[in-house]
PDB file of C-alpha atoms in Angstrom:
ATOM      1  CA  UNK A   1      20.205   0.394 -24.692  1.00 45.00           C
ATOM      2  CA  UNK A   2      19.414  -2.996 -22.714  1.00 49.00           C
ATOM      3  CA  UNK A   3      21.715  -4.654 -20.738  1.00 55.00           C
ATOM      4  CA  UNK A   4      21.429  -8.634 -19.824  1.00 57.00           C
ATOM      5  CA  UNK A   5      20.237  -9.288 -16.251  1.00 51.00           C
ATOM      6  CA  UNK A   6      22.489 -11.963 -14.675  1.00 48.00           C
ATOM      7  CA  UNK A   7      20.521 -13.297 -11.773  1.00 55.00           C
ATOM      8  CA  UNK A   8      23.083 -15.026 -10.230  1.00 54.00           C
ATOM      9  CA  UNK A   9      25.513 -12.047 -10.036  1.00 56.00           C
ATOM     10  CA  UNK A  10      22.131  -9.865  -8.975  1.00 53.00           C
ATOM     11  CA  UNK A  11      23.785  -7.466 -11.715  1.00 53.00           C
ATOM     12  CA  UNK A  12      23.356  -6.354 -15.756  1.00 54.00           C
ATOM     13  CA  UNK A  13      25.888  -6.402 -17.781  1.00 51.00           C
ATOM     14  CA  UNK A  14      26.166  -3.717 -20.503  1.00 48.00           C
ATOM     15  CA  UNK A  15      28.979  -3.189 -23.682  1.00 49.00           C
ATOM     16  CA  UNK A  16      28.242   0.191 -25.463  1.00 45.00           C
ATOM     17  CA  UNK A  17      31.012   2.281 -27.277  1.00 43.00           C
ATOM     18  CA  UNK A  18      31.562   6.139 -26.395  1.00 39.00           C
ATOM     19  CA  UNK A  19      28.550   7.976 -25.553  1.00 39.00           C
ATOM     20  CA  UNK A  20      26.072   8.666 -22.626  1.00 41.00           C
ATOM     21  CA  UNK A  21      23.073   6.449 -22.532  1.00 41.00           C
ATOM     22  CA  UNK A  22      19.634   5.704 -21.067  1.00 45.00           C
ATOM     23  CA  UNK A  23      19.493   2.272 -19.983  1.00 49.00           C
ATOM     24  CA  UNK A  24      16.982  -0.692 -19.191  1.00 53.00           C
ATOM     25  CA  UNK A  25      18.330  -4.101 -17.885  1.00 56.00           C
ATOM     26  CA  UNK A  26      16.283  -6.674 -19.372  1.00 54.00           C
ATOM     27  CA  UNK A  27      15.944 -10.396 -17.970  1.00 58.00           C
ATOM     28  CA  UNK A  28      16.247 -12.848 -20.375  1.00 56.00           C
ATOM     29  CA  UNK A  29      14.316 -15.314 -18.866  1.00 57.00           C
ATOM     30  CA  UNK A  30      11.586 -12.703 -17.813  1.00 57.00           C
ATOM     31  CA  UNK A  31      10.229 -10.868 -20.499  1.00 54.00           C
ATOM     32  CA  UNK A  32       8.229  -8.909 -18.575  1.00 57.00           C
ATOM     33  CA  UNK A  33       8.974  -6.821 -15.084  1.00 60.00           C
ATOM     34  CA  UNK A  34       6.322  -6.471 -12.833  1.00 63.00           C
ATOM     35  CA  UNK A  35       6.290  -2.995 -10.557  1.00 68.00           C
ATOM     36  CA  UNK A  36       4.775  -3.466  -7.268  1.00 71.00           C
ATOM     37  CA  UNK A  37       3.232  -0.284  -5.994  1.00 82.00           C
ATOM     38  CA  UNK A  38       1.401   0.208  -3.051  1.00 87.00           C
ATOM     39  CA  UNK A  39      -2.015   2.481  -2.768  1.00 92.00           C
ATOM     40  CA  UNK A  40      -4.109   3.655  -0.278  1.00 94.00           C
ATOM     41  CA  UNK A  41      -8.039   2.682  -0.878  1.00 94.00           C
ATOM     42  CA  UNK A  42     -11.127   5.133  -0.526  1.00 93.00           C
ATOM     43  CA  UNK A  43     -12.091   5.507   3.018  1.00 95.00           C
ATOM     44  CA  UNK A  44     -14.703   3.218   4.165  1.00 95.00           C
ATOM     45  CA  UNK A  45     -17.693   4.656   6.032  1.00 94.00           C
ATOM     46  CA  UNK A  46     -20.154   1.455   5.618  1.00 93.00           C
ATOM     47  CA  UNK A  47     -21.456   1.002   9.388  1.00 90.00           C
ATOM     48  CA  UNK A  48     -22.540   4.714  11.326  1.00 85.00           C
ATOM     49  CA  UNK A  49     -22.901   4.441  15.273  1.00 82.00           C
ATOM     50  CA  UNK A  50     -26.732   5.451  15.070  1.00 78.00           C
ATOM     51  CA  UNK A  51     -27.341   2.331  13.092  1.00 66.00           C
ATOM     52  CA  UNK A  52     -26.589  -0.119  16.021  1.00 68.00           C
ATOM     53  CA  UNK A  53     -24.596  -0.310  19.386  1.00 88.00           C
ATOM     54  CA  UNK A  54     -21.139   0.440  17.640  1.00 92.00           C
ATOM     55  CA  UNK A  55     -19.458   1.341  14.509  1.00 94.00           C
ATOM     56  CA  UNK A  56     -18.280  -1.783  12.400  1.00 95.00           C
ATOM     57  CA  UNK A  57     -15.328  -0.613  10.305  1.00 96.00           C
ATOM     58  CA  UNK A  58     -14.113  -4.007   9.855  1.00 95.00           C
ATOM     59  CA  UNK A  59     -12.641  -5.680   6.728  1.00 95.00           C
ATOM     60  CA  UNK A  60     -15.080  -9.129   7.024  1.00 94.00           C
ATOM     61  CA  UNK A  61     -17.812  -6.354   7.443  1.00 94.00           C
ATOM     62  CA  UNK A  62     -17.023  -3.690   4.855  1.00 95.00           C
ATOM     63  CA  UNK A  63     -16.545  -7.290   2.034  1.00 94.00           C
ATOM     64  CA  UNK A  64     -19.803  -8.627   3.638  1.00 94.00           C
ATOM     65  CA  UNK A  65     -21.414  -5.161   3.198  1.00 93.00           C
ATOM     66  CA  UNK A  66     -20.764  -5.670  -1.108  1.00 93.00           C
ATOM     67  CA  UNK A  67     -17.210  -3.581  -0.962  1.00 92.00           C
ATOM     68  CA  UNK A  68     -14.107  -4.928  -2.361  1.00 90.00           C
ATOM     69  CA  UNK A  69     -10.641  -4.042  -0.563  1.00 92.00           C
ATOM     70  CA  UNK A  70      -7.594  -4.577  -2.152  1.00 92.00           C
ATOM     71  CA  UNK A  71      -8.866  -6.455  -5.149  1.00 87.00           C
ATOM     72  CA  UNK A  72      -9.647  -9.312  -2.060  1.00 83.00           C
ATOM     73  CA  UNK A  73      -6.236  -9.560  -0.607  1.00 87.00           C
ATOM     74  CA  UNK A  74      -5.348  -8.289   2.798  1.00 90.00           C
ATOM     75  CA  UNK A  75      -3.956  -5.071   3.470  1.00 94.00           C
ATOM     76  CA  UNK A  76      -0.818  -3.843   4.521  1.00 94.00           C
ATOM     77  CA  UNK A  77      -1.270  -0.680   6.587  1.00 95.00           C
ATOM     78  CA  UNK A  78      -4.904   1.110   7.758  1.00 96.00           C
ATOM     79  CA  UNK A  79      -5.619   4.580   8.772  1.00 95.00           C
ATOM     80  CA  UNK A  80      -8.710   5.703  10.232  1.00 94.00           C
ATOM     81  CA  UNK A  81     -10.521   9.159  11.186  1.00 94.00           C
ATOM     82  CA  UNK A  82     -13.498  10.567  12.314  1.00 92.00           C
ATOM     83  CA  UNK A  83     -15.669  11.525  10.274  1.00 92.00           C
ATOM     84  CA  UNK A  84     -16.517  14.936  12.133  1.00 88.00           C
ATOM     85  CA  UNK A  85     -12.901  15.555  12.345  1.00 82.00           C
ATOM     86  CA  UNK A  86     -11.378  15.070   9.633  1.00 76.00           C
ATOM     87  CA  UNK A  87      -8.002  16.508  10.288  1.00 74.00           C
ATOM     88  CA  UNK A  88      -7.056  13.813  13.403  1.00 76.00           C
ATOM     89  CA  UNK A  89      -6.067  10.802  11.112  1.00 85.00           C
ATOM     90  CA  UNK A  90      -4.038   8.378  13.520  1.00 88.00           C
ATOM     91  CA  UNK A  91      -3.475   4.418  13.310  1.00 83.00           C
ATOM     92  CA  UNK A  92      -3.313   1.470  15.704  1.00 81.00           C
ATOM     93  CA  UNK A  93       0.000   2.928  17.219  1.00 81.00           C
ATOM     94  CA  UNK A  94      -2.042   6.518  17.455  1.00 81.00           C
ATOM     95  CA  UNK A  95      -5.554   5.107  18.710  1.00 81.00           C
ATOM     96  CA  UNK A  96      -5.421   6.699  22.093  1.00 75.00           C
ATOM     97  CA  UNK A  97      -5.660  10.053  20.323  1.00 80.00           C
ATOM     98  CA  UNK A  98      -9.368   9.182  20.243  1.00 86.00           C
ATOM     99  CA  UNK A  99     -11.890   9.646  23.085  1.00 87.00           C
ATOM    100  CA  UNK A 100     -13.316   6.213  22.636  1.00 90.00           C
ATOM    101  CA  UNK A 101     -12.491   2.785  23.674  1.00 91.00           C
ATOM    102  CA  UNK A 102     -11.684   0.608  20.997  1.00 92.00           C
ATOM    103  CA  UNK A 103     -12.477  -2.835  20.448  1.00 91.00           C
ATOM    104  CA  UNK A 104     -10.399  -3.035  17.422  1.00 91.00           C
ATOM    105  CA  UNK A 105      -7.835  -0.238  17.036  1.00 92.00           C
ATOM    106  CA  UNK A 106      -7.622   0.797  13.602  1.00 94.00           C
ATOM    107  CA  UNK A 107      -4.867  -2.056  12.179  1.00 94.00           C
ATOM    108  CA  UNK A 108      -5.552  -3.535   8.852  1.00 96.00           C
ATOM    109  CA  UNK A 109      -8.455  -5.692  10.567  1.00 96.00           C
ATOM    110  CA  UNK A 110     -10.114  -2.676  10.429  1.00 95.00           C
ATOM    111  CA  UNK A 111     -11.899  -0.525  13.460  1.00 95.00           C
ATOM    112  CA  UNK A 112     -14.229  -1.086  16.363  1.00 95.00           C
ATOM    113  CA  UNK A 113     -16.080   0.876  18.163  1.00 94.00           C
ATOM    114  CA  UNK A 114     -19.053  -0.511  20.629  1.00 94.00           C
ATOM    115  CA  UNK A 115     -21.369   1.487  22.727  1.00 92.00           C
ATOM    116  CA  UNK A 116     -21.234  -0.983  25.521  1.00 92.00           C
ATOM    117  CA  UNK A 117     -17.773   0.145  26.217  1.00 92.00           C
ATOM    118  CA  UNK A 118     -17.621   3.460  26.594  1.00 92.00           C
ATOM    119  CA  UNK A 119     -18.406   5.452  29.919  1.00 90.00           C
ATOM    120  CA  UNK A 120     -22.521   6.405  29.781  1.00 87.00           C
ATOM    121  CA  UNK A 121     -23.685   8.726  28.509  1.00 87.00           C
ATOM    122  CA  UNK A 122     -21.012   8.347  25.518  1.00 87.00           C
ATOM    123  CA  UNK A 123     -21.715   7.063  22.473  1.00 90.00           C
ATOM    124  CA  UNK A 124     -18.553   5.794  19.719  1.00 92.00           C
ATOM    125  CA  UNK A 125     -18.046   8.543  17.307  1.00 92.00           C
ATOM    126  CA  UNK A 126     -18.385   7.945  13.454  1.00 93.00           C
ATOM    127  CA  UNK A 127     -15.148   6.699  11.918  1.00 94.00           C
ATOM    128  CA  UNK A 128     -13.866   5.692   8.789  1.00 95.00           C
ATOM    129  CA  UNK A 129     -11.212   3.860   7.435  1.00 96.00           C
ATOM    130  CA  UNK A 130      -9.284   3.464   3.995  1.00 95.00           C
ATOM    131  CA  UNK A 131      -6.712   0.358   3.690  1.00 96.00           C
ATOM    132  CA  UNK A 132      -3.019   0.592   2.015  1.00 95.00           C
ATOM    133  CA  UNK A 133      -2.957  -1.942  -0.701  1.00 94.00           C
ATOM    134  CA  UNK A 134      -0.237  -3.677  -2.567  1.00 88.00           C
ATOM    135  CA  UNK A 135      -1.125  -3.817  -6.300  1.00 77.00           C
ATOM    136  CA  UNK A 136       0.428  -5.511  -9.022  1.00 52.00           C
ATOM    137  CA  UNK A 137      -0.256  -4.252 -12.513  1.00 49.00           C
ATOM    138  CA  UNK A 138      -0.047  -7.360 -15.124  1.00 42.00           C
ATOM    139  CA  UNK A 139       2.710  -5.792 -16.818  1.00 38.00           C
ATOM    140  CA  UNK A 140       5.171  -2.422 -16.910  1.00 39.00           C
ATOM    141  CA  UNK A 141       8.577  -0.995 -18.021  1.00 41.00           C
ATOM    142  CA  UNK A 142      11.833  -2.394 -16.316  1.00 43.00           C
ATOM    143  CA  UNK A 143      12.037  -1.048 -12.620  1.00 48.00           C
ATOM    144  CA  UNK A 144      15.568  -1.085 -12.808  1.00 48.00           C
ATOM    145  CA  UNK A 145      16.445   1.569 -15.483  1.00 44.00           C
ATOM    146  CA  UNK A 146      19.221   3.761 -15.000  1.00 46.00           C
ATOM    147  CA  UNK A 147      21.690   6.229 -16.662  1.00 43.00           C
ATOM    148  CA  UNK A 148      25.246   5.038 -17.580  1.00 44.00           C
ATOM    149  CA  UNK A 149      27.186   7.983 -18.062  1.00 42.00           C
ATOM    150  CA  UNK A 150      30.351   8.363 -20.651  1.00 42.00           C
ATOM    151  CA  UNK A 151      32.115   4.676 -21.366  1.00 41.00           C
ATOM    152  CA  UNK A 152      34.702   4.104 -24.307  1.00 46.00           C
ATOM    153  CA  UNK A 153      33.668   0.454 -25.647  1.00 46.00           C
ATOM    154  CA  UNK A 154      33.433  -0.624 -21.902  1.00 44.00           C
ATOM    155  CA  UNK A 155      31.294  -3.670 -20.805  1.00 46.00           C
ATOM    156  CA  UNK A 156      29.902  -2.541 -17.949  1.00 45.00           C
ATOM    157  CA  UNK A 157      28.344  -4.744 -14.875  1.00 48.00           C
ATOM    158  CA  UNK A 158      26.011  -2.436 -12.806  1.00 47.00           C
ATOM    159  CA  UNK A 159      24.414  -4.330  -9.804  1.00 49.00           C
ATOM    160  CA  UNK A 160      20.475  -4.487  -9.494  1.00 50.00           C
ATOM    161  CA  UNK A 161      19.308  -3.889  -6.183  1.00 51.00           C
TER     162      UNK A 161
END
């Protein structure tokens, strides 16, 4: 059964006789609903330390290196490792979990790590880095379906949060 989306109310309104239902509000206006989800990326290992003086886990590096991150558009969270560990994941609020200085700290930037600033004879460990992405498929099923249980030729008005 659809109900009627009434934007201004933020509710759908729904008139069924006796029974128990699955429902879907459907917006007039909108024939579509678009589901935003949110996905986290492959993890990036593009730059290694013995290449250079750091590791370059950046997002301007990773695009200029031919990869695409979140279909171009920025991302919304980043979590990093390294690669010889792979069970220490942490993030820019867990970055001083690592041994290494820094530059960039694992945000959705990306990570830097430069030989320069660590304490001789250390050398920036190999880390990689996978992005959390918003995506936004062209089109999907109502979000907003719900079960309406038992009504006796009711109309209904069930707000849409």
């Amino acid at each position: 059964m659809h109900g009627t989306y009434h934007p201004q109310r933020s509710a759908c309104l729904y008139s069924f006789a006796l029974a128990a239902f699955l429902v879907q509000c459907v917006n007039a206006a909108e024939e579509t609903t678009r589901i935003r989800t949110w996905t986290w990326t492959a993890w990036y290992n593009t730059d290694k330390p013995t290449s250079g003086e750091q590791d370059d886990e950046r997002v301007n590096s990773i695009r200029r290196r031919g990869w695409q991150i979140c279909g171009g558009y920025s991302p919304i969270n980043a979590e990093c490792r390294d690669v010889d560990n792979h069970t220490l994941t942490f993030d820019a609020l867990s970055s001083d979990l690592v041994a290494d200085i820094l530059d960039e700290p694992c945000t959705t930037a990306g990570i830097l790590c430069r030989d320069s600033d660590q304490r001789k004879p250390r050398k920036c460990a190999n880390y990689a880095i996978r992005f959390e992405c918003l995506s936004v498929p062209d089109s999907s099923p109502p979000t907003n379906i719900g079960v309406i249980g038992i009504a006796a030729g009711l109309s209904v008005g069930v707000r849409v949060i």
